[in-house]
Short mmCIF file of C-alpha atoms and ligand atoms in Angstrom, two decimals:
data_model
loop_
_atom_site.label_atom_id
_atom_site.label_comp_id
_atom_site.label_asym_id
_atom_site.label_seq_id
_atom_site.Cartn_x
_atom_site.Cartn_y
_atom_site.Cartn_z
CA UNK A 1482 81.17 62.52 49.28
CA UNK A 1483 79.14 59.20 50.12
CA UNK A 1484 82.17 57.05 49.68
CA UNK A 1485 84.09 59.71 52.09
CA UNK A 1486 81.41 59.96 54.76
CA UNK A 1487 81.74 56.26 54.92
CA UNK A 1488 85.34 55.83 55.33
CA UNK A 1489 85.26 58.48 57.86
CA UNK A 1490 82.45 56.36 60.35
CA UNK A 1491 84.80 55.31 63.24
CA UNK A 1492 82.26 54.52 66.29
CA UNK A 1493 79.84 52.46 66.17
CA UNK A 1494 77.55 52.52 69.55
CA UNK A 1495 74.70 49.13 68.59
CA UNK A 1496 76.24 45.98 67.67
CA UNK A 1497 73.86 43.21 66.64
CA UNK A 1498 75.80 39.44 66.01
CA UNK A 1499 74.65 36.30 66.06
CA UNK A 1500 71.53 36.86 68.19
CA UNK A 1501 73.22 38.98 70.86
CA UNK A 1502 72.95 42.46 71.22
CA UNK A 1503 76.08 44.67 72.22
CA UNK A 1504 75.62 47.93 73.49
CA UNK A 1505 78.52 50.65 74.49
CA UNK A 1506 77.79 52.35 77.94
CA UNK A 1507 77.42 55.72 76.99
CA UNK A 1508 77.28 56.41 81.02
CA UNK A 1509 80.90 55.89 80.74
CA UNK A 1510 82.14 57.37 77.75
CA UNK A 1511 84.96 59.18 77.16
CA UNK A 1512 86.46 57.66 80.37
CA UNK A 1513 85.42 53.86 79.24
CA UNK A 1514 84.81 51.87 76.42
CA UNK A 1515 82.62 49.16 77.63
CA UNK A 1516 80.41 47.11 75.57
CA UNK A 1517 77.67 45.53 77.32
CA UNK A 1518 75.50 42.51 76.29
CA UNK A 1519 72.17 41.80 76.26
CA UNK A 1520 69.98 38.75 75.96
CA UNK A 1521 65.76 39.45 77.28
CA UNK A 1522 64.10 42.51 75.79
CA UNK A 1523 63.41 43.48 79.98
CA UNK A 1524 67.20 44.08 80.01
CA UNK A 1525 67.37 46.17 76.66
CA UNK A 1526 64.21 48.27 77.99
CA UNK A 1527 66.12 48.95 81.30
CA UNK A 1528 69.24 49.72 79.30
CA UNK A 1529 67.17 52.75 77.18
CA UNK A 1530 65.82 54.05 80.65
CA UNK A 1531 69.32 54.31 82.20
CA UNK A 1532 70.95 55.69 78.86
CA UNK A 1533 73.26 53.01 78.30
CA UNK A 1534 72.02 53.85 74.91
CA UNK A 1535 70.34 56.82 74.32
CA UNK A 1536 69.12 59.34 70.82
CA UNK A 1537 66.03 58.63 69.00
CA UNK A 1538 67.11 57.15 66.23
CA UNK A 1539 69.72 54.56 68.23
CA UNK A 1540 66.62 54.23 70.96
CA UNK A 1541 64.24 53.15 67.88
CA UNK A 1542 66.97 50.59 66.78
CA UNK A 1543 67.59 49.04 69.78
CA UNK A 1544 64.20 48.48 70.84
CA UNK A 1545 63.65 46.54 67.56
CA UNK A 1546 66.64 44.61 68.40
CA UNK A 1547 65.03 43.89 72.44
CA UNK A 1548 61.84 42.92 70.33
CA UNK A 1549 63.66 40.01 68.60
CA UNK A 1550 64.85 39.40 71.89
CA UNK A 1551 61.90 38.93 73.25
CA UNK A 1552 60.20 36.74 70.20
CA UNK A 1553 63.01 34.21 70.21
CA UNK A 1554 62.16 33.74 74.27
CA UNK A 1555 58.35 33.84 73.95
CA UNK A 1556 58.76 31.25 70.83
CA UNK A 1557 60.98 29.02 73.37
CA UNK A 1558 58.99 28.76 75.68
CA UNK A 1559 55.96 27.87 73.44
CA UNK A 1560 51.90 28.69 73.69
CA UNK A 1561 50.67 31.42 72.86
CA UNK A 1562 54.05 33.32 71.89
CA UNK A 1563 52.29 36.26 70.03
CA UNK A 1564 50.27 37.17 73.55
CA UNK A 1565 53.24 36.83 75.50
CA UNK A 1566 55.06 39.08 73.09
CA UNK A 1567 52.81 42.17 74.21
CA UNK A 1568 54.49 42.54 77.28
CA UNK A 1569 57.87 42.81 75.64
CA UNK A 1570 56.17 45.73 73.33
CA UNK A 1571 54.89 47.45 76.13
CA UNK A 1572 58.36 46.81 78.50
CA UNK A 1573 59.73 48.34 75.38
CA UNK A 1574 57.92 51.09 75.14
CA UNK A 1575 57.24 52.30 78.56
CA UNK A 1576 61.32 53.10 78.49
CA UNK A 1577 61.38 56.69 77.46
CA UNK A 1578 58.46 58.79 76.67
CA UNK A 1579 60.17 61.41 73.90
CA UNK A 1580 61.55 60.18 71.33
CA UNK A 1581 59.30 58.69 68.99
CA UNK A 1582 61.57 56.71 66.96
CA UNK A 1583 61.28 54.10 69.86
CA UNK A 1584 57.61 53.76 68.54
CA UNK A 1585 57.92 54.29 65.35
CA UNK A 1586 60.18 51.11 65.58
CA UNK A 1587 57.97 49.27 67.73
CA UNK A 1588 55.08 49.54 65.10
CA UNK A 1589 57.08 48.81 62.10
CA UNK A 1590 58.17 45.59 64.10
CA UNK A 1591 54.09 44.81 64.87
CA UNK A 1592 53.03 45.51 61.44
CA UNK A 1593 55.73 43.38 60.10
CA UNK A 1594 54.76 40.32 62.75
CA UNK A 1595 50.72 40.80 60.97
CA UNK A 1596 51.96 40.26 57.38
CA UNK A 1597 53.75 37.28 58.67
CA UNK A 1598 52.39 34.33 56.31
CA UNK A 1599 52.27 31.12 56.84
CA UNK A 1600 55.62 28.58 56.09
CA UNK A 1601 57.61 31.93 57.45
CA UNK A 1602 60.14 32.08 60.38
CA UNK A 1603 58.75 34.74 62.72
CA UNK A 1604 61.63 34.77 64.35
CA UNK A 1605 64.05 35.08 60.78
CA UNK A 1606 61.22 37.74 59.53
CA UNK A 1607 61.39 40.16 63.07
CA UNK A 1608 65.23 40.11 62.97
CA UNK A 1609 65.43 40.84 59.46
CA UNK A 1610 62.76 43.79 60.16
CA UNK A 1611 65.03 45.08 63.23
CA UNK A 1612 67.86 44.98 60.70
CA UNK A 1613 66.37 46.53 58.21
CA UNK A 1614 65.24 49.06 60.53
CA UNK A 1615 69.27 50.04 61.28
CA UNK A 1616 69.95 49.73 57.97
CA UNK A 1617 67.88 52.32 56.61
CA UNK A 1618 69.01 55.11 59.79
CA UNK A 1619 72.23 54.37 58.58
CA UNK A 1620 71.66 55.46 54.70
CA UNK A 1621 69.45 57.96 55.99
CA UNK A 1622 72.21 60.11 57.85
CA UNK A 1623 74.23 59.42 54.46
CA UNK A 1624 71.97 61.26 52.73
CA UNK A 1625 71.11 63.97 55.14
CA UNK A 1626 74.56 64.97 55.79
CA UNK A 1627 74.73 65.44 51.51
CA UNK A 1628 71.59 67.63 51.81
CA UNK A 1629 72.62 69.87 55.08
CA UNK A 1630 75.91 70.47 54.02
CA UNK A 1631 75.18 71.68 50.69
CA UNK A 1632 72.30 74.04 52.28
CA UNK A 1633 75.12 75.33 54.01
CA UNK A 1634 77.28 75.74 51.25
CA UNK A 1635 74.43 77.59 49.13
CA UNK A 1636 74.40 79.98 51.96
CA UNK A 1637 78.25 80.47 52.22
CA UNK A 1638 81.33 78.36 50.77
CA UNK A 1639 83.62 79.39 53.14
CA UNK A 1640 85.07 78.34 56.50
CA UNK A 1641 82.17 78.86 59.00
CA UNK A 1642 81.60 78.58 62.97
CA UNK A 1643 78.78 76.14 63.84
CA UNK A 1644 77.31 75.49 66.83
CA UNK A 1645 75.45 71.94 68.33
CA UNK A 1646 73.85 70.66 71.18
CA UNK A 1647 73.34 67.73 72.58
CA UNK A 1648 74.94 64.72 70.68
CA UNK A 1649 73.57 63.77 67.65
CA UNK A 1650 76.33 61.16 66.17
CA UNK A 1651 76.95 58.25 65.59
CA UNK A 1652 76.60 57.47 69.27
CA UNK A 1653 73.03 58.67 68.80
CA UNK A 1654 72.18 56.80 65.52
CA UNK A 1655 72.57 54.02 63.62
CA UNK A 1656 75.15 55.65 61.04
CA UNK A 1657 77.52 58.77 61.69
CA UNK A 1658 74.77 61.18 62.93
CA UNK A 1659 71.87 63.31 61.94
CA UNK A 1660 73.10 67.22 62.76
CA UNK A 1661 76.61 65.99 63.79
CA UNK A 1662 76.17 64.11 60.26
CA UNK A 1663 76.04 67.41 58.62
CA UNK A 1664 78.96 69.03 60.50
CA UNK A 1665 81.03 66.18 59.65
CA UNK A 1666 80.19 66.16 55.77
CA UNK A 1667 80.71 69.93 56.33
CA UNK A 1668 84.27 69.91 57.61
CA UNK A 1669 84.99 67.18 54.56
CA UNK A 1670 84.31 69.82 52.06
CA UNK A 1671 85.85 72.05 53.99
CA UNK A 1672 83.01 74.50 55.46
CA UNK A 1673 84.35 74.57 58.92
CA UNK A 1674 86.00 76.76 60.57
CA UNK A 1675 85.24 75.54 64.36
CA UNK A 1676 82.36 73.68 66.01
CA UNK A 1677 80.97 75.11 69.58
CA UNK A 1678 79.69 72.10 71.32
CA UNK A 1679 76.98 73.00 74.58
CA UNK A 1680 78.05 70.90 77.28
CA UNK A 1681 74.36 70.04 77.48
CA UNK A 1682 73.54 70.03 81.20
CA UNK A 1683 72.93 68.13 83.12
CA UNK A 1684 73.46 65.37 81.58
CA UNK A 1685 76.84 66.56 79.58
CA UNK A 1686 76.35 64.48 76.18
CA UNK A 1687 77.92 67.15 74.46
CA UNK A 1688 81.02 67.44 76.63
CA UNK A 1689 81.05 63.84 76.82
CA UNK A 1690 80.07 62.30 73.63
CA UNK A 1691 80.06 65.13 70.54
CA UNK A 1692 83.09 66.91 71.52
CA UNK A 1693 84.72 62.97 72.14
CA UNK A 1694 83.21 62.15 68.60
CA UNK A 1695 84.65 65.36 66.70
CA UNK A 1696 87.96 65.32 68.23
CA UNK A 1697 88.49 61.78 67.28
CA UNK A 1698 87.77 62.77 63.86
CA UNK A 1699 90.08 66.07 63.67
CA UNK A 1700 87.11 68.47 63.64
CA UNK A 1701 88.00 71.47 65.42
CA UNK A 1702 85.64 71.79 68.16
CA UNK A 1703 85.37 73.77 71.34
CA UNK A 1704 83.46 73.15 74.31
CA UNK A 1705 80.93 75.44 75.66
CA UNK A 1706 78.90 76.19 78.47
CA UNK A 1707 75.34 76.05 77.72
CA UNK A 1708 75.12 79.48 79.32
CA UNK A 1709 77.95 80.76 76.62
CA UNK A 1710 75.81 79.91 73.04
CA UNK A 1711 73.87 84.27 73.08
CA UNK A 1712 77.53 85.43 74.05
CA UNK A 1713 79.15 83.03 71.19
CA UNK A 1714 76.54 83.86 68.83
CA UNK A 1715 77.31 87.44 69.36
CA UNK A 1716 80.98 87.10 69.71
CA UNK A 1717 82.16 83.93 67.68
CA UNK A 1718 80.77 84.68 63.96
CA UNK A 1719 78.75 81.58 64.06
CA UNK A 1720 76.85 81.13 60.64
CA UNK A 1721 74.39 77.74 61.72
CA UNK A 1722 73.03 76.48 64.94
CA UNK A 1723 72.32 72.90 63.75
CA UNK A 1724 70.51 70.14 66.31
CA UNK A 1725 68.69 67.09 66.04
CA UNK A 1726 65.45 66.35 66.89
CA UNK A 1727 63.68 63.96 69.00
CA UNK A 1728 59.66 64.33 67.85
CA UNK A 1729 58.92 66.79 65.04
CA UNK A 1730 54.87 67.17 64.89
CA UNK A 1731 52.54 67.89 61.90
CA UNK A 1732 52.97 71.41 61.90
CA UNK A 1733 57.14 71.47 62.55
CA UNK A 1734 57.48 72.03 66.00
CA UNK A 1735 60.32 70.54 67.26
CA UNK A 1736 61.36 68.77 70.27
CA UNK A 1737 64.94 68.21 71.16
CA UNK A 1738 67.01 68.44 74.44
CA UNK A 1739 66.42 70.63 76.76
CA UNK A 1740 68.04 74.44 75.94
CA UNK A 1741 67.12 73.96 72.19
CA UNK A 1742 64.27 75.90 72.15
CA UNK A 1743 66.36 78.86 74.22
CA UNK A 1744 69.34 78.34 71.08
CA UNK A 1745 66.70 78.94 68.73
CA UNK A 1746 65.15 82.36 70.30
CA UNK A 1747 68.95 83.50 70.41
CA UNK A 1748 69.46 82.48 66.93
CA UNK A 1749 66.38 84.36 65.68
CA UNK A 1750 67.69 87.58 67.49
CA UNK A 1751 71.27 87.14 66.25
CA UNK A 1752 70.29 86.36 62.20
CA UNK A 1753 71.82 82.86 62.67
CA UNK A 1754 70.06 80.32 60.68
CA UNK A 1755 68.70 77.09 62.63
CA UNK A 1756 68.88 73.69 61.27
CA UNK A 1757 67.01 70.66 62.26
CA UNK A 1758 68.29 67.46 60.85
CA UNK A 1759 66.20 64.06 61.84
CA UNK A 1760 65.34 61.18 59.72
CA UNK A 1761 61.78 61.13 58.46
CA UNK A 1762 61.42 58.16 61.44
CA UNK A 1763 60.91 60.97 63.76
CA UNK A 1764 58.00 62.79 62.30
CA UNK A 1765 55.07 62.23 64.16
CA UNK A 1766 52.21 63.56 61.89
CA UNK A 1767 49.97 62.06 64.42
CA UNK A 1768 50.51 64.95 66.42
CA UNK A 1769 49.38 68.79 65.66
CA UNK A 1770 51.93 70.50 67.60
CA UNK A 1771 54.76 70.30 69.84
CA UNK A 1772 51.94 71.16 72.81
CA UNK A 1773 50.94 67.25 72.37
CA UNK A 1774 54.23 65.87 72.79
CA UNK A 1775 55.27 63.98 75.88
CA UNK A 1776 58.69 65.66 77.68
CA UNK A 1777 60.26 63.65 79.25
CA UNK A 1778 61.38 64.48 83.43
CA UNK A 1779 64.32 62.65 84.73
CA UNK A 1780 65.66 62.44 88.46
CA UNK A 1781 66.76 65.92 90.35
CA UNK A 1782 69.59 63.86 91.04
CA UNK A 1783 71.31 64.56 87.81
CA UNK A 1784 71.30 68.28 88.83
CA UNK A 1785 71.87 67.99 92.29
CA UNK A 1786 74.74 65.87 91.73
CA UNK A 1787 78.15 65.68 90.18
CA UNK A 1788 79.93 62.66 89.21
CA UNK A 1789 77.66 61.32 92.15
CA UNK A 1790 78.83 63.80 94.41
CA UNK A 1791 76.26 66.01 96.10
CA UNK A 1792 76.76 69.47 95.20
CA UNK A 1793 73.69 71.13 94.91
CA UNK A 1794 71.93 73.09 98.02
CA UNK A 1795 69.26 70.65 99.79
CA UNK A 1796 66.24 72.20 97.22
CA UNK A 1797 63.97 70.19 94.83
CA UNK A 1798 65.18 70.08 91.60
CA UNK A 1799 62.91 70.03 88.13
CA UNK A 1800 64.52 68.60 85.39
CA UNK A 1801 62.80 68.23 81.80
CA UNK A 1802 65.33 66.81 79.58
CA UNK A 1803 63.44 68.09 76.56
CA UNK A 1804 61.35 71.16 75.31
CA UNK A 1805 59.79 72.01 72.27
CA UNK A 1806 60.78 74.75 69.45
CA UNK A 1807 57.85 76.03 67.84
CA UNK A 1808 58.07 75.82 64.05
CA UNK A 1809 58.61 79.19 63.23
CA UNK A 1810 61.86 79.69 64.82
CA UNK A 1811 63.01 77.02 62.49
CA UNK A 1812 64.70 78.05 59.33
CA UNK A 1813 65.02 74.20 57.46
CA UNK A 1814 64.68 70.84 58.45
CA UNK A 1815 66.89 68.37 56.93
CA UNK A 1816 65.41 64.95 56.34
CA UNK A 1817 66.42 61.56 54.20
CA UNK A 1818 63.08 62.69 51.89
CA UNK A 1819 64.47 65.94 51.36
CA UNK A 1820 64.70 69.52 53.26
CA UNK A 1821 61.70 71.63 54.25
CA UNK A 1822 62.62 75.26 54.41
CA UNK A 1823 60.33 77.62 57.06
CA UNK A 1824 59.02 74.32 58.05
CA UNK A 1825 54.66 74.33 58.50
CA UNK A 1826 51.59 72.04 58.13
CA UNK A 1827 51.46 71.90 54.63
CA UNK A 1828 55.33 71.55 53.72
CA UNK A 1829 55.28 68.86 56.77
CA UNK A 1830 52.74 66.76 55.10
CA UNK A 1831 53.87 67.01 51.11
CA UNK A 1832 57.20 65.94 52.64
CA UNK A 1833 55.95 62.96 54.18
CA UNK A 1834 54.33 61.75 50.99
CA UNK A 1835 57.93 62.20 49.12
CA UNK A 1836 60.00 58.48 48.70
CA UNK A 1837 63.66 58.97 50.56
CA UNK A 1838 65.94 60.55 48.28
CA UNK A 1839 68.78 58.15 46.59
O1 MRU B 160 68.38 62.25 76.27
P1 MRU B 160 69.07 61.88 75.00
O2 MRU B 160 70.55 61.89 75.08
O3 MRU B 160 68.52 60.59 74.42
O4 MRU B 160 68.65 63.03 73.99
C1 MRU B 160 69.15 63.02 72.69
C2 MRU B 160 68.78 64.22 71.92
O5 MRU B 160 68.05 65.08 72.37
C3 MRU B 160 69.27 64.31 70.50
O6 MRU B 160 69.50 65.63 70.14
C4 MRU B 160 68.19 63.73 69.57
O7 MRU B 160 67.83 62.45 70.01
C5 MRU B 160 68.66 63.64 68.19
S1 MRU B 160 69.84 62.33 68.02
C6 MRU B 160 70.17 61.99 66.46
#
């Protein structure tokens, strides 16, 4: 299956060669493919805030990519580099509140600049770090997409209907995906039937980017409106909603894009199971519960508007592009450690003792 998941990885969205960063605009995906460039860890920060790139795990790797950045220009420019270097961590950090794979990243890159002996390269040791860092997302959604899709199989070995939200590929990550991960090594061993993608409003990553993602990789897949997943889940047979996650806390609450928490209530009601797959980079065990967890509000604009067309009536417009669902709505999470079924506190924290699996 590993050997198959890899052949199938088609997109790539972070490019790191020779010192330069490449990102693709996801802004302008499936219209555009445009690969953008980056040089000053300012730049990188500002591309995270505007979703050039955007999904906790690919938000984590690129900000250890902007922190290299940084370090090479703060070494340059000599004196007291490592001082200097605090403002690119905070630039860095101050992009998006969410996710916390952009600070998990950032604090693997700091602890890795304080073991820094003496004779090393700073500058050889951070990039090998950010490297590392996209290395190990990538054989993490390897091995989650092993784990979810044989969950799903224990459950059923047919032909199933899933449903997703938001994007969670390889646009999103540093491999193929986390949830989308599991869908795909799903349809390989032949588990699906059809995929309902949410639209994901307002912001339309899954009508952009998953349903772009599954078609180019001849996985049946229909688009929904958000407002369609009770009806569907009524209707349309669907087995698993599975989703990714962009801060899981210490007792399993999870937060993801906005409408995840409202698929999960529905999913309870209708006996679907709920899946939550996220590398182990995205537990935040610092945290109690989802009540602690910054959401993140973005401009009314991207409900007021369409393609940059003003549709909307002349209203404020609120627009949290995240929410939290509580733990016990959850029926397994799906991590590169292993999977915690009817995730809580004490599953949580046994997991996060556990090595990664393979
Ligand atoms: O606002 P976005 O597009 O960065 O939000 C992304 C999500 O909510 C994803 O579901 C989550 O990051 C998991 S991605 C593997």
């Amino acid at each position: 299956m590993r050997e198959q998941l890899l052949a199938a990885e088609k997109v790539i969205a972070i490019d790191w060669r020779d010192g330069v960063l490449r990102l693709l605009d996801q802004r302008l995906l499936p219209q555009e493919e445009t690969w953008l460039e980056y040089a000053t860890a300012a730049d990188v920060a500002e591309a995270i805030r505007l979703m050039v790139v955007r999904g906790a795990p690919a938000i984590g790797i690129s900000a250890a990519y902007g922190l290299v950045l940084g370090a090479r220009a703060r070494l340059a420019a000599g004196g007291d580099w490592r001082e200097a270097l605090e403002q690119d961590f905070s630039v860095l950090a101050d992009s998006r509140p969410t996710a916390v794979n952009l600070f998990w990243a950032l604090n693997r890159m700091r602890e890795r600049l304080e073991r820094l002996k003496d004779g090393e390269d700073p500058l050889q040791v951070l990039e090998a770090e950010a490297v590392s860092i996209h290395e190990s997302d990538r054989e993490a959604n390897l091995t989650m997409a092993q784990l979810g899709m044989e969950l799903i199989r224990k459950h059923q070995g047919n032909p199933q209907a899933l449903l997703t939200h938001c994007n969670t590929g390889a646009l999103a990550t540093g491999g193929f995906g986390t949830a989308l991960g599991v869908i795909r090594a799903a349809h390989l061993d032949g588990l699906v039937e059809r995929v309902y993608a949410d639209e994901t409003r307002p912001w339309l990553q899954g009508a952009r980017l998953t349903a772009w993602e599954l078609a180019n990789e001849g996985v049946p897949v229909s688009l929904n409106a958000d407002a369609a997943a009770a009806h569907l889940m009524k209707t349309a047979g669907i087995t698993w909603v599975i989703v990714g996650a962009d801060r899981i806390t210490a007792n399993g609450d999870v937060a993801n894009k906005i409408g995840t928490y409202q698929l999960a209530v529905c999913a309870m009601h209708h006996g679907v199971r709920f899946m939550v797959v996220a590398p182990s980079s995205t537990i935040d065990m610092a945290l109690e519960s989802g009540d602690d967890i910054p959401i993140e509000e973005r401009e009314g604009r991207e409900l007021l508007e369409l393609g940059g067309k003003r549709v909307a009536a002349d209203v404020h417009a609120v627009n949290p592009v995240f929410d939290v669902t509580p733990a016990d709505l959850i029926d397994a999470i799906v991590t590169e450690k292993g999977i915690v079924e009817r995730p809580d506190t004490a599953k949580l924290a046994q997991l996060m003792c556990r090595k990664r699996l393979h």
